[in-house]
Coordinates of C-alpha atoms in Angstrom, one line a residue:
Chain M
M12 CA 73.8 73.4 119.7
Y13 CA 72.5 76.3 118.0
T14 CA 72.8 76.9 114.3
F15 CA 72.4 80.3 113.1
S16 CA 69.2 80.4 111.4
N17 CA 69.7 81.9 107.5
R18 CA 66.8 84.2 107.8
L19 CA 67.4 85.2 110.9
K20 CA 71.3 86.8 109.6
I21 CA 69.6 88.3 106.2
A22 CA 66.9 90.2 108.9
S23 CA 70.2 91.2 111.4
F24 CA 72.3 92.4 107.9
I25 CA 68.8 94.1 106.7
L26 CA 68.7 95.8 110.1
M27 CA 72.1 97.4 110.6
A28 CA 72.5 97.9 106.9
V29 CA 69.1 100.4 107.0
G30 CA 70.3 101.6 110.0
V31 CA 73.4 102.5 109.0
L32 CA 71.3 104.6 106.4
G33 CA 69.7 105.9 108.8
I34 CA 72.4 106.8 110.9
G35 CA 73.9 108.7 108.4
I36 CA 71.0 110.5 107.4
G37 CA 70.8 112.1 111.0
F38 CA 74.3 113.3 110.7
M39 CA 74.4 114.6 107.1
A40 CA 70.7 116.7 107.9
A41 CA 72.4 118.4 110.9
P42 CA 73.0 121.6 110.2
S43 CA 77.4 123.2 110.3
T44 CA 76.0 127.0 110.5
V45 CA 73.8 128.9 112.0
E46 CA 72.3 130.2 109.5
E47 CA 70.8 126.5 108.8
A48 CA 69.5 125.8 112.2
K49 CA 67.4 128.6 111.6
A50 CA 66.4 127.6 108.5
I51 CA 66.1 123.7 109.7
V52 CA 63.7 125.2 112.5
A53 CA 61.2 127.7 110.8
S54 CA 60.1 125.0 108.1
H55 CA 59.2 122.9 111.0
D56 CA 56.8 124.9 112.5
D57 CA 56.2 128.4 111.6
G58 CA 54.1 129.1 115.0
H59 CA 57.3 129.7 117.0
G60 CA 59.2 131.3 114.3
D61 CA 56.2 134.1 114.4
A62 CA 56.2 134.2 118.2
H63 CA 59.8 135.4 117.3
A64 CA 59.3 137.8 115.4
V65 CA 56.6 139.8 117.6
A66 CA 58.8 139.5 120.7
K67 CA 61.5 141.3 118.9
G68 CA 59.3 144.1 118.1
H69 CA 59.9 145.8 121.9
G70 CA 62.9 148.7 120.6
E71 CA 63.9 149.5 123.8
E72 CA 64.8 146.0 124.7
Q73 CA 66.3 145.6 120.6
A74 CA 70.6 145.9 121.3
H75 CA 69.5 142.9 124.7
G76 CA 67.5 140.8 122.8
D77 CA 69.7 141.3 119.3
A78 CA 72.8 139.3 122.2
H79 CA 70.6 137.3 123.1
D80 CA 68.8 136.4 120.0
A81 CA 72.9 135.6 119.0
S82 CA 73.1 132.8 122.1
H83 CA 69.8 131.3 122.1
D84 CA 70.7 130.9 118.0
E85 CA 74.3 129.4 119.1
H86 CA 71.9 127.1 121.6
L87 CA 69.4 126.2 119.0
L88 CA 72.7 125.2 116.8
H89 CA 74.1 123.1 118.9
Q90 CA 70.7 121.4 120.2
L91 CA 70.3 120.5 116.6
Q92 CA 74.2 119.6 115.6
N93 CA 73.5 117.0 118.7
K94 CA 70.8 114.9 117.4
P95 CA 72.1 112.2 115.8
W96 CA 74.7 112.5 118.7
A97 CA 72.4 112.0 121.2
A98 CA 70.3 109.3 118.9
L99 CA 73.6 107.3 119.0
Y100 CA 74.2 107.6 122.2
V101 CA 70.0 107.1 123.4
A102 CA 70.7 103.4 121.2
A103 CA 73.7 102.2 122.2
F104 CA 73.3 103.0 125.7
F105 CA 70.0 101.1 125.6
F106 CA 71.6 97.4 123.8
M107 CA 75.0 98.0 126.4
M108 CA 72.5 97.8 129.6
I109 CA 70.3 95.0 128.0
A110 CA 73.6 93.0 128.2
L111 CA 74.6 94.9 131.4
G112 CA 71.4 94.0 132.8
V113 CA 71.5 90.3 132.2
L114 CA 74.9 89.8 133.3
A115 CA 73.9 91.2 136.8
F116 CA 71.3 88.8 136.5
Y117 CA 73.6 86.1 135.9
A118 CA 75.4 86.8 138.1
I119 CA 72.8 86.8 141.0
Q120 CA 71.1 83.9 139.5
R121 CA 74.8 82.1 140.1
A122 CA 75.6 83.7 143.9
A123 CA 72.1 82.4 144.8
Q124 CA 72.8 78.6 143.5
A125 CA 69.4 79.3 142.1
G126 CA 67.4 75.7 141.1
W127 CA 65.2 76.9 138.1
S128 CA 67.8 78.9 136.1
P129 CA 71.0 77.1 135.1
L130 CA 69.1 75.6 132.1
L131 CA 69.0 79.0 130.5
F132 CA 72.3 79.9 131.8
R133 CA 73.6 79.8 127.9
V134 CA 71.0 81.8 126.9
M135 CA 72.4 84.7 129.3
E136 CA 75.8 84.3 128.5
G137 CA 75.0 85.0 124.9
I138 CA 73.2 87.8 125.4
T139 CA 76.0 89.1 127.7
A140 CA 78.2 88.4 124.9
Y141 CA 77.1 92.0 123.2
L142 CA 78.5 93.6 125.6
V143 CA 82.1 93.4 124.1
P144 CA 81.4 95.0 121.1
G145 CA 78.6 97.4 121.8
G146 CA 80.8 98.7 125.5
I147 CA 83.4 99.1 123.6
I148 CA 81.1 101.1 120.6
V149 CA 79.7 103.0 123.5
F150 CA 83.3 104.2 125.2
V151 CA 85.0 104.8 122.2
I152 CA 81.2 107.3 121.5
L153 CA 82.2 108.6 125.4
A154 CA 85.9 109.3 123.9
L155 CA 84.7 111.1 120.6
S156 CA 82.6 113.8 123.3
V157 CA 85.6 114.0 125.7
A158 CA 87.9 114.4 122.3
H159 CA 85.1 117.6 121.2
M160 CA 83.3 115.5 118.4
N161 CA 80.3 116.6 119.4
H162 CA 78.4 118.6 122.9
L163 CA 76.5 115.8 124.2
F164 CA 78.3 116.2 127.6
V165 CA 78.9 120.5 128.2
W166 CA 81.0 120.1 131.5
M167 CA 83.6 118.4 128.5
D168 CA 83.7 122.2 127.1
P169 CA 86.4 124.4 128.7
E170 CA 84.6 127.5 127.6
V171 CA 82.1 126.2 129.1
V172 CA 83.8 125.2 132.5
A173 CA 85.1 128.5 132.5
H174 CA 82.1 130.4 133.0
D175 CA 80.2 128.5 135.3
H176 CA 80.8 128.3 139.4
L177 CA 79.5 125.3 139.6
L178 CA 81.4 122.8 136.8
Q179 CA 84.4 124.1 138.3
G180 CA 83.8 123.1 141.6
K181 CA 83.1 119.7 140.1
S182 CA 85.4 119.2 137.7
G183 CA 87.4 117.4 140.7
Y184 CA 85.1 114.6 139.7
L185 CA 83.5 115.6 136.1
N186 CA 86.8 115.9 133.8
P187 CA 88.2 114.0 130.6
V188 CA 90.8 112.0 131.7
F189 CA 89.2 111.2 135.0
F190 CA 86.1 110.0 133.0
L191 CA 88.3 108.3 130.9
I192 CA 89.4 106.0 132.9
R193 CA 87.0 105.7 135.3
A194 CA 84.5 104.0 132.0
A195 CA 87.4 102.0 130.8
I196 CA 88.0 100.8 134.7
F197 CA 84.0 99.7 134.5
L198 CA 83.4 98.3 131.3
G199 CA 87.2 96.3 132.2
G200 CA 85.6 94.5 134.9
W201 CA 82.2 93.8 133.1
I202 CA 83.6 92.6 130.3
L203 CA 87.0 90.3 132.2
Y204 CA 84.2 88.4 134.7
R205 CA 81.4 88.2 131.8
E206 CA 84.5 86.1 129.8
Y207 CA 86.2 84.5 132.6
S208 CA 82.4 82.8 134.0
R209 CA 81.7 81.8 130.7
K210 CA 84.7 80.6 130.4
L211 CA 84.8 78.8 133.8
S212 CA 80.5 77.6 132.4
I213 CA 82.0 76.1 129.4
A214 CA 85.1 74.4 131.2
Q215 CA 82.3 72.8 133.7
D216 CA 81.0 70.9 131.6
E217 CA 83.8 69.1 130.7
S218 CA 85.5 68.4 134.0
N219 CA 85.4 66.0 136.3
D220 CA 85.0 68.3 139.8
D221 CA 82.6 71.0 140.5
S222 CA 85.6 72.8 141.2
N223 CA 84.7 75.3 137.9
F224 CA 81.5 75.7 139.0
K225 CA 82.4 76.6 142.6
L226 CA 84.8 78.9 141.6
N227 CA 82.7 80.6 138.9
F228 CA 80.0 80.6 142.4
R229 CA 82.5 83.0 144.2
I230 CA 83.4 85.9 141.6
S231 CA 80.0 86.5 141.0
A232 CA 80.1 87.3 144.5
A233 CA 82.9 89.5 143.9
F234 CA 81.1 90.6 140.5
L235 CA 78.0 91.7 142.4
V236 CA 79.8 94.2 145.3
F237 CA 82.1 95.7 142.1
Y238 CA 79.4 95.6 139.8
L239 CA 77.1 97.7 142.5
I240 CA 79.0 100.6 143.3
S241 CA 80.9 100.2 139.0
E242 CA 77.0 100.9 138.1
S243 CA 76.0 103.3 140.2
I244 CA 79.1 105.7 139.9
M245 CA 77.9 104.9 136.0
S246 CA 74.6 106.3 136.0
W247 CA 76.5 109.4 136.9
D248 CA 79.3 109.4 134.6
W249 CA 77.0 108.6 131.8
I250 CA 73.6 109.2 132.4
M251 CA 73.4 111.4 134.7
S252 CA 76.1 114.0 134.2
V253 CA 73.9 115.4 130.7
D254 CA 72.8 117.5 133.1
P255 CA 75.6 118.7 135.6
H256 CA 73.7 121.4 137.4
W257 CA 71.7 118.8 138.7
F258 CA 72.4 115.3 140.7
S259 CA 70.0 113.1 142.4
T260 CA 71.1 110.1 145.4
L261 CA 68.7 106.9 143.9
F262 CA 69.9 107.6 140.5
G263 CA 72.3 104.7 140.2
W264 CA 69.3 102.0 141.5
Y265 CA 67.0 103.4 138.5
I266 CA 69.0 103.3 135.9
F267 CA 69.9 99.8 137.0
A268 CA 66.2 98.7 137.9
S269 CA 65.7 99.4 133.7
M270 CA 68.4 97.6 133.1
F271 CA 67.5 95.3 134.7
V272 CA 63.9 95.2 133.6
S273 CA 65.2 94.8 130.3
G274 CA 67.6 92.5 130.5
I275 CA 64.7 90.0 132.0
T276 CA 62.3 90.6 128.8
V277 CA 65.4 90.4 126.4
I278 CA 66.2 86.8 128.3
A279 CA 62.5 85.9 128.3
M280 CA 62.2 86.6 124.6
V281 CA 65.3 85.6 124.1
T282 CA 64.1 81.6 125.4
I283 CA 60.8 81.8 124.4
Y284 CA 62.4 82.1 120.4
L285 CA 64.4 79.6 120.7
K286 CA 61.9 77.3 122.5
S287 CA 59.5 78.1 118.9
R288 CA 62.7 76.7 117.4
G289 CA 62.9 73.7 118.8
Y290 CA 66.1 74.4 120.9
L291 CA 65.8 73.9 124.5
K292 CA 63.6 70.9 125.0
D293 CA 63.8 71.0 128.7
V294 CA 62.9 74.7 128.6
N295 CA 59.4 74.7 130.2
D296 CA 56.2 76.7 130.6
S297 CA 57.1 77.8 134.2
H298 CA 60.4 78.4 133.8
I299 CA 58.8 81.5 131.0
H300 CA 57.0 81.9 134.5
D301 CA 59.5 82.6 136.5
L302 CA 60.9 85.2 133.8
A303 CA 57.3 87.1 133.7
K304 CA 57.2 87.1 137.6
F305 CA 60.7 88.8 137.2
M306 CA 59.5 91.2 134.8
F307 CA 56.4 92.0 136.7
G308 CA 57.8 93.2 139.9
I309 CA 61.1 94.5 138.7
S310 CA 58.7 97.0 136.5
I311 CA 57.1 97.2 139.4
F312 CA 60.8 98.6 141.5
W313 CA 61.4 100.6 138.4
T314 CA 58.4 102.3 139.0
Y315 CA 58.8 102.2 142.9
L316 CA 62.5 104.7 142.0
W317 CA 61.0 106.7 139.1
F318 CA 58.3 108.3 142.0
S319 CA 60.5 108.1 144.5
Q320 CA 62.7 110.9 142.7
F321 CA 59.8 112.8 141.2
M322 CA 57.8 112.8 143.9
L323 CA 60.3 113.8 146.9
I324 CA 61.6 116.6 144.7
W325 CA 58.3 117.6 143.0
Y326 CA 57.1 118.1 147.1
S327 CA 59.7 120.2 147.8
N328 CA 60.4 122.2 144.8
I329 CA 63.6 123.2 145.3
P330 CA 64.4 125.3 142.2
E331 CA 68.1 123.8 141.5
E332 CA 66.0 119.9 141.5
V333 CA 63.2 120.9 140.2
T334 CA 64.4 122.6 136.9
Y335 CA 65.3 118.8 136.1
Y336 CA 61.5 117.6 135.5
V337 CA 60.1 121.6 134.8
T338 CA 61.8 120.8 131.5
R339 CA 60.8 117.4 130.4
I340 CA 57.6 117.9 131.9
A341 CA 57.3 121.1 129.3
D342 CA 58.7 119.3 126.3
F343 CA 58.2 115.5 126.5
N344 CA 55.4 115.6 128.2
L345 CA 53.8 111.9 125.8
P346 CA 57.1 110.7 126.1
F347 CA 57.8 111.3 130.3
F348 CA 54.4 110.2 131.2
G349 CA 53.6 107.5 128.5
M350 CA 56.4 105.5 130.0
I351 CA 55.0 105.2 133.4
A352 CA 51.8 103.7 131.4
M353 CA 54.4 102.1 128.7
N354 CA 57.2 100.9 132.2
F355 CA 54.1 100.5 134.7
V356 CA 50.1 100.5 134.7
F357 CA 50.8 98.0 131.6
P358 CA 52.8 94.9 132.6
L359 CA 51.0 95.8 136.2
L360 CA 47.7 94.6 134.2
L361 CA 48.9 92.1 131.5
L362 CA 51.3 90.3 134.0
M363 CA 49.3 90.4 136.7
N364 CA 47.2 87.1 136.6
S365 CA 49.0 83.6 137.1
D366 CA 48.4 82.1 133.5
F367 CA 49.0 85.2 131.2
K368 CA 52.8 84.6 132.6
R369 CA 52.7 81.3 131.1
V370 CA 51.4 82.4 127.7
N371 CA 54.5 82.6 125.1
W372 CA 53.1 84.8 123.0
F373 CA 51.5 86.7 125.8
V374 CA 55.4 87.1 127.5
V375 CA 57.1 88.7 124.3
M376 CA 53.9 91.3 123.6
A377 CA 54.3 92.4 127.3
G378 CA 58.5 92.5 126.7
V379 CA 58.0 94.5 123.3
V380 CA 56.5 97.3 124.9
I381 CA 58.6 97.0 128.4
L382 CA 61.4 97.6 126.4
A383 CA 60.0 100.2 124.4
G384 CA 59.2 101.4 127.3
H385 CA 62.9 101.6 129.0
Y386 CA 64.3 102.8 125.4
L387 CA 62.0 106.1 126.6
D388 CA 63.1 105.9 129.6
I389 CA 67.0 106.0 128.9
F390 CA 65.6 108.9 125.8
N391 CA 64.0 110.4 128.5
A392 CA 66.8 111.2 130.6
I393 CA 69.6 111.7 127.7
M394 CA 67.6 114.6 125.3
P395 CA 66.5 117.0 127.8
A396 CA 70.3 118.5 128.1
T397 CA 71.3 117.2 124.6
V398 CA 68.7 118.1 121.8
G399 CA 66.4 120.0 124.4
D400 CA 62.9 121.0 123.1
Q401 CA 64.1 120.4 119.9
W402 CA 64.0 116.2 119.9
Y403 CA 62.2 114.4 118.0
I404 CA 61.0 110.4 117.6
G405 CA 62.6 110.3 113.6
I406 CA 65.3 109.3 110.8
P407 CA 67.9 109.3 113.5
E408 CA 66.7 107.9 116.6
I409 CA 64.7 105.1 114.3
G410 CA 68.1 104.4 112.4
S411 CA 70.0 104.1 115.6
I412 CA 67.2 101.6 117.3
L413 CA 67.9 99.1 114.0
F414 CA 71.2 99.6 113.6
F415 CA 71.7 98.2 117.4
A416 CA 69.0 96.5 117.2
G417 CA 70.6 94.3 114.4
L418 CA 74.0 94.6 115.7
F419 CA 72.6 92.7 119.2
I420 CA 70.8 89.9 117.2
F421 CA 73.8 89.3 115.7
V422 CA 76.3 88.9 117.8
V423 CA 74.2 87.1 120.9
F424 CA 72.9 84.8 118.0
T425 CA 76.5 84.6 117.0
A426 CA 77.2 83.3 120.2
L427 CA 74.2 81.2 121.5
T428 CA 75.9 79.1 118.1
K429 CA 79.1 78.7 120.0
A430 CA 78.7 76.3 122.9
P431 CA 75.8 73.8 123.7
L432 CA 72.3 75.4 124.7
Q433 CA 72.0 73.0 127.6
P434 CA 75.3 73.2 130.6
K435 CA 76.1 69.5 131.0
R436 CA 77.6 69.0 134.5
N437 CA 76.2 71.8 136.4
P438 CA 75.1 70.7 140.0
F439 CA 71.3 72.0 139.3
I440 CA 70.8 71.0 136.0
E441 CA 68.7 68.2 136.9
E442 CA 66.7 70.6 139.7
S443 CA 66.2 72.8 136.8
K444 CA 65.2 70.3 134.2
H445 CA 62.5 69.4 136.5
F446 CA 61.7 72.3 137.5
H447 CA 58.1 73.1 137.4
Y448 CA 55.8 76.2 139.6
Chain Q
M9 CA 19.3 59.7 157.9
A10 CA 22.9 58.3 160.4
S11 CA 25.5 57.8 157.6
K12 CA 28.4 56.3 158.0
V13 CA 31.4 57.0 156.9
I14 CA 35.3 55.3 156.6
H15 CA 38.4 56.4 157.8
A16 CA 41.9 55.7 156.7
F17 CA 44.4 56.4 158.5
Y18 CA 47.8 57.1 156.9
N19 CA 51.1 58.0 158.1
D20 CA 53.0 59.3 155.2
D21 CA 52.0 62.2 152.8
D22 CA 53.6 59.8 150.0
V23 CA 51.2 57.1 150.9
L24 CA 48.3 59.1 151.3
M25 CA 48.9 61.4 147.7
H26 CA 49.5 57.1 146.3
A27 CA 46.8 56.1 147.7
V28 CA 44.3 59.2 146.8
K29 CA 44.9 59.2 143.7
K30 CA 44.1 54.8 143.2
V31 CA 40.6 56.3 145.5
K32 CA 40.0 58.0 143.2
A33 CA 40.4 55.8 140.2
A34 CA 38.2 53.7 142.0
K35 CA 35.4 56.1 141.1
H36 CA 35.1 56.7 144.8
H37 CA 33.8 60.1 146.2
I38 CA 36.5 61.3 149.6
E39 CA 34.8 63.7 151.7
E40 CA 37.6 65.2 153.0
V41 CA 41.3 64.4 154.0
Y42 CA 43.1 65.6 157.3
C43 CA 45.9 66.7 156.8
P44 CA 49.1 68.1 159.8
F45 CA 50.4 70.5 156.9
P46 CA 50.3 71.1 153.4
V47 CA 50.7 68.3 151.0
H48 CA 52.2 70.1 147.9
G49 CA 50.0 68.3 144.8
L50 CA 46.7 66.9 147.5
D51 CA 44.4 69.4 145.9
K52 CA 45.3 68.5 142.2
A53 CA 45.3 64.8 143.3
M54 CA 42.0 65.5 144.4
G55 CA 40.5 67.2 141.7
L56 CA 39.4 70.5 144.3
A57 CA 38.4 73.2 141.8
P58 CA 41.4 75.8 141.8
T59 CA 41.0 79.2 143.9
R60 CA 39.5 82.2 143.2
I61 CA 40.6 84.1 145.9
A62 CA 43.3 85.5 144.1
I63 CA 40.6 87.4 141.6
T64 CA 38.9 88.5 144.5
S65 CA 42.2 90.7 145.7
F66 CA 42.2 91.9 143.3
L67 CA 38.8 93.4 142.9
Y68 CA 38.8 94.3 146.5
G69 CA 42.2 96.4 145.5
C70 CA 40.1 98.2 142.9
V71 CA 37.5 99.3 146.0
G72 CA 40.7 100.4 148.2
L73 CA 41.9 102.1 145.5
S74 CA 39.0 103.8 144.5
V75 CA 38.5 104.9 148.4
A76 CA 41.2 107.0 148.6
I77 CA 40.7 108.8 145.1
L78 CA 37.0 109.7 146.4
M79 CA 38.0 110.6 150.4
M80 CA 40.8 113.1 149.3
N81 CA 39.3 114.1 146.2
F82 CA 36.8 115.4 147.9
I83 CA 38.8 116.4 151.2
M84 CA 41.4 117.6 149.5
I85 CA 40.5 119.3 146.5
E86 CA 36.0 119.8 146.6
D87 CA 35.7 120.4 150.2
W88 CA 38.1 122.9 151.3
P89 CA 41.6 123.4 149.1
Q90 CA 43.0 125.4 150.8
D91 CA 46.8 126.6 150.3
I92 CA 48.8 124.3 152.1
G93 CA 52.5 125.0 152.0
G94 CA 51.9 126.0 148.1
K95 CA 50.7 122.4 147.1
P96 CA 48.3 122.9 144.1
S97 CA 45.0 122.0 145.1
F98 CA 43.3 123.4 141.9
S99 CA 42.4 119.8 140.7
Y100 CA 43.5 115.6 141.8
L101 CA 45.8 115.5 138.8
E102 CA 48.3 118.3 140.0
N103 CA 48.2 117.3 143.4
M104 CA 48.2 113.6 142.4
P105 CA 52.1 112.6 143.8
A106 CA 51.5 114.0 147.1
F107 CA 48.0 111.4 147.5
V108 CA 49.9 108.6 146.4
P109 CA 50.9 107.2 149.5
I110 CA 47.9 106.6 150.7
M111 CA 46.3 105.6 147.0
F112 CA 48.9 102.4 148.0
E113 CA 48.4 101.2 151.2
L114 CA 44.5 102.0 150.6
T115 CA 45.2 99.8 148.0
V116 CA 47.1 97.5 149.7
F117 CA 44.8 97.3 152.9
F118 CA 41.9 96.6 151.5
A119 CA 43.7 93.8 149.2
A120 CA 44.8 92.2 152.4
H121 CA 41.9 92.9 154.6
L122 CA 39.5 92.1 152.9
M123 CA 40.7 88.6 151.4
V124 CA 41.7 86.8 154.8
I125 CA 38.3 87.8 155.9
T126 CA 36.7 86.4 152.6
F127 CA 38.8 82.9 153.5
Y128 CA 37.5 83.4 157.3
L129 CA 33.7 83.3 155.7
R130 CA 34.8 81.3 153.0
S131 CA 36.5 78.1 155.2
R132 CA 33.5 79.2 158.1
L133 CA 36.9 80.0 160.7
W134 CA 36.1 82.2 163.9
P135 CA 37.3 82.3 167.3
F136 CA 34.8 80.4 168.7
K137 CA 34.5 77.8 166.6
E138 CA 33.9 73.9 167.3
A139 CA 37.7 72.1 165.7
E140 CA 36.1 69.5 163.0
N141 CA 38.8 67.0 164.0
P142 CA 37.4 63.7 163.1
D143 CA 40.4 62.6 165.2
V144 CA 43.9 64.4 167.3
R145 CA 46.2 62.7 166.0
T146 CA 45.5 64.0 162.2
T147 CA 47.1 67.1 163.4
D148 CA 50.2 65.9 165.0
D149 CA 51.5 63.1 162.5
H150 CA 49.0 61.0 160.6
F151 CA 46.5 61.6 157.7
L152 CA 43.3 60.9 157.4
M153 CA 41.0 60.1 153.6
E154 CA 37.4 60.1 154.9
I155 CA 35.1 58.2 152.5
A156 CA 31.2 57.9 152.9
I157 CA 29.6 54.8 152.9
H158 CA 26.9 53.7 150.6
G159 CA 26.2 50.3 151.6
N160 CA 29.6 48.8 149.7
E161 CA 31.4 48.8 153.2
E162 CA 33.3 45.7 152.4
E163 CA 34.5 46.6 148.8
L164 CA 35.8 49.7 149.9
K165 CA 37.8 48.3 152.9
D166 CA 39.7 45.9 150.9
L167 CA 40.8 49.0 148.2
L168 CA 42.2 51.4 150.9
S169 CA 43.9 48.5 153.2
D170 CA 46.0 47.7 149.4
T171 CA 46.9 51.3 149.6
G172 CA 48.4 51.1 152.8
A173 CA 46.8 52.2 156.0
V174 CA 47.6 51.4 158.9
E175 CA 44.3 51.6 160.6
I176 CA 40.6 51.8 159.1
N177 CA 38.1 52.8 161.6
I178 CA 33.9 52.8 160.4
T179 CA 32.0 55.3 162.1
E180 CA 28.5 57.1 162.2
K181 CA 28.2 60.4 161.8

């Protein structure tokens, strides 16, 4: 049995406390009036303000200019008010997506009857425990958006929809009630599978036949079907709909690749941590090697999808699609291209060598970069539509990351103490113990 | 100079593996082992050095990537930067997404083909090469271990018959 070390527990509480502080500061600093918003921007960026003063000088366009400036200021206010919300949402989604990615990986390992991974099942089950609180937090944020507490999703604003024919055309799908019902069904399905599969997995330890294992195999295969559909729709709902004028067909797989590689990375990191603490005695370098191979391969898969989406839109350059990338390249240049280096070039060169994949600290370092890269990935997906050029990785963003990191560590390692770290009666456990590559 | 070699035949890969370990423990140099199929772990048991073919492949891939970049930079950007359907041909970077499929394919092409050719060269394989098979049965169902004799014929014979060899021959080479 694993015991949650006190130092790690205290560290997770500190992370949560500092995170709450950062989130609080973010909400306090958000402006509530147009004047405050203008003052914030002016104090941050004098050059921008000067340019505006000059532009206003055109006499004949004065009347039009004022009206335009007023709507521009309103827009600016909404962007600044969105900042702490978007920071919270990106971090909440990022950590939930890690747990969901692990759940998908776990279901695949069960459905594929993999011989190497049963030793890691309890680690994966521990990580997916975060799906319950993490998923509920994401759902609450979505519900608050529906309740007009923020402007993360413009299509939820009836004022906006009233003046937007495109959104009216999509309102059959993008309407708040249906949106929340879908979210509830998806989260309910994922959590149901997670809890039931965990129950069967633990029951298998004490049973005297393989019926639990076989049932788990069957529900895992069924879950994967549900997961593929729900994950795709989830990515349209929760990520793509912040840009409701834009659409892309491979977006669901793209988000899937991001969550899958983050999830596998976290499995590797938690496994290495537990092993370094003297638990998981039967896990050897070959298990780490296999996880690192998955990190390497799925990083490249993510890049393939990222590039396929980018290149098709860049090549054809159709105005209604390409604005998505125009704003990202103009306003998010460094995070947008920086994440390609972090999510592709870095893992490609570091994890190509077979020997490096067995060096634990090497895998952890590569994992840290991959996780930071995929945080940036979600950041780049949400921020341009919600805060636009007012983005900054400051106190609200880092505070949100720290809070959810602390919560994640606390939930995951608490769940790990609930059951023995090594499954007892899994039919593949002997093969897994002797796995070597 | 005529030298003699001893050929020990086995009909099971597990027996062969044990024999290899035993012969290595007795400090005899194994010239060669002939198998009908890859025996997992045999290279480790014989103490063969790991292959470096993956490293050559990586380097060939780098060559392929360079060829692709230099070629398209010259053709599309430097030599005749035409406006083809509005694509920006002012610099390589500006038009790069369009070149990536070729960069990728040439990297894979060079890495794969040059590695295969390297493999053929290093293992001395070519279409009209004469087969170096000491006994036809080793391609079907027998394993053969070849050890050079340096005046220790009887000692080697005893050792090999202990290891479960089904047949031991001594031949001039």
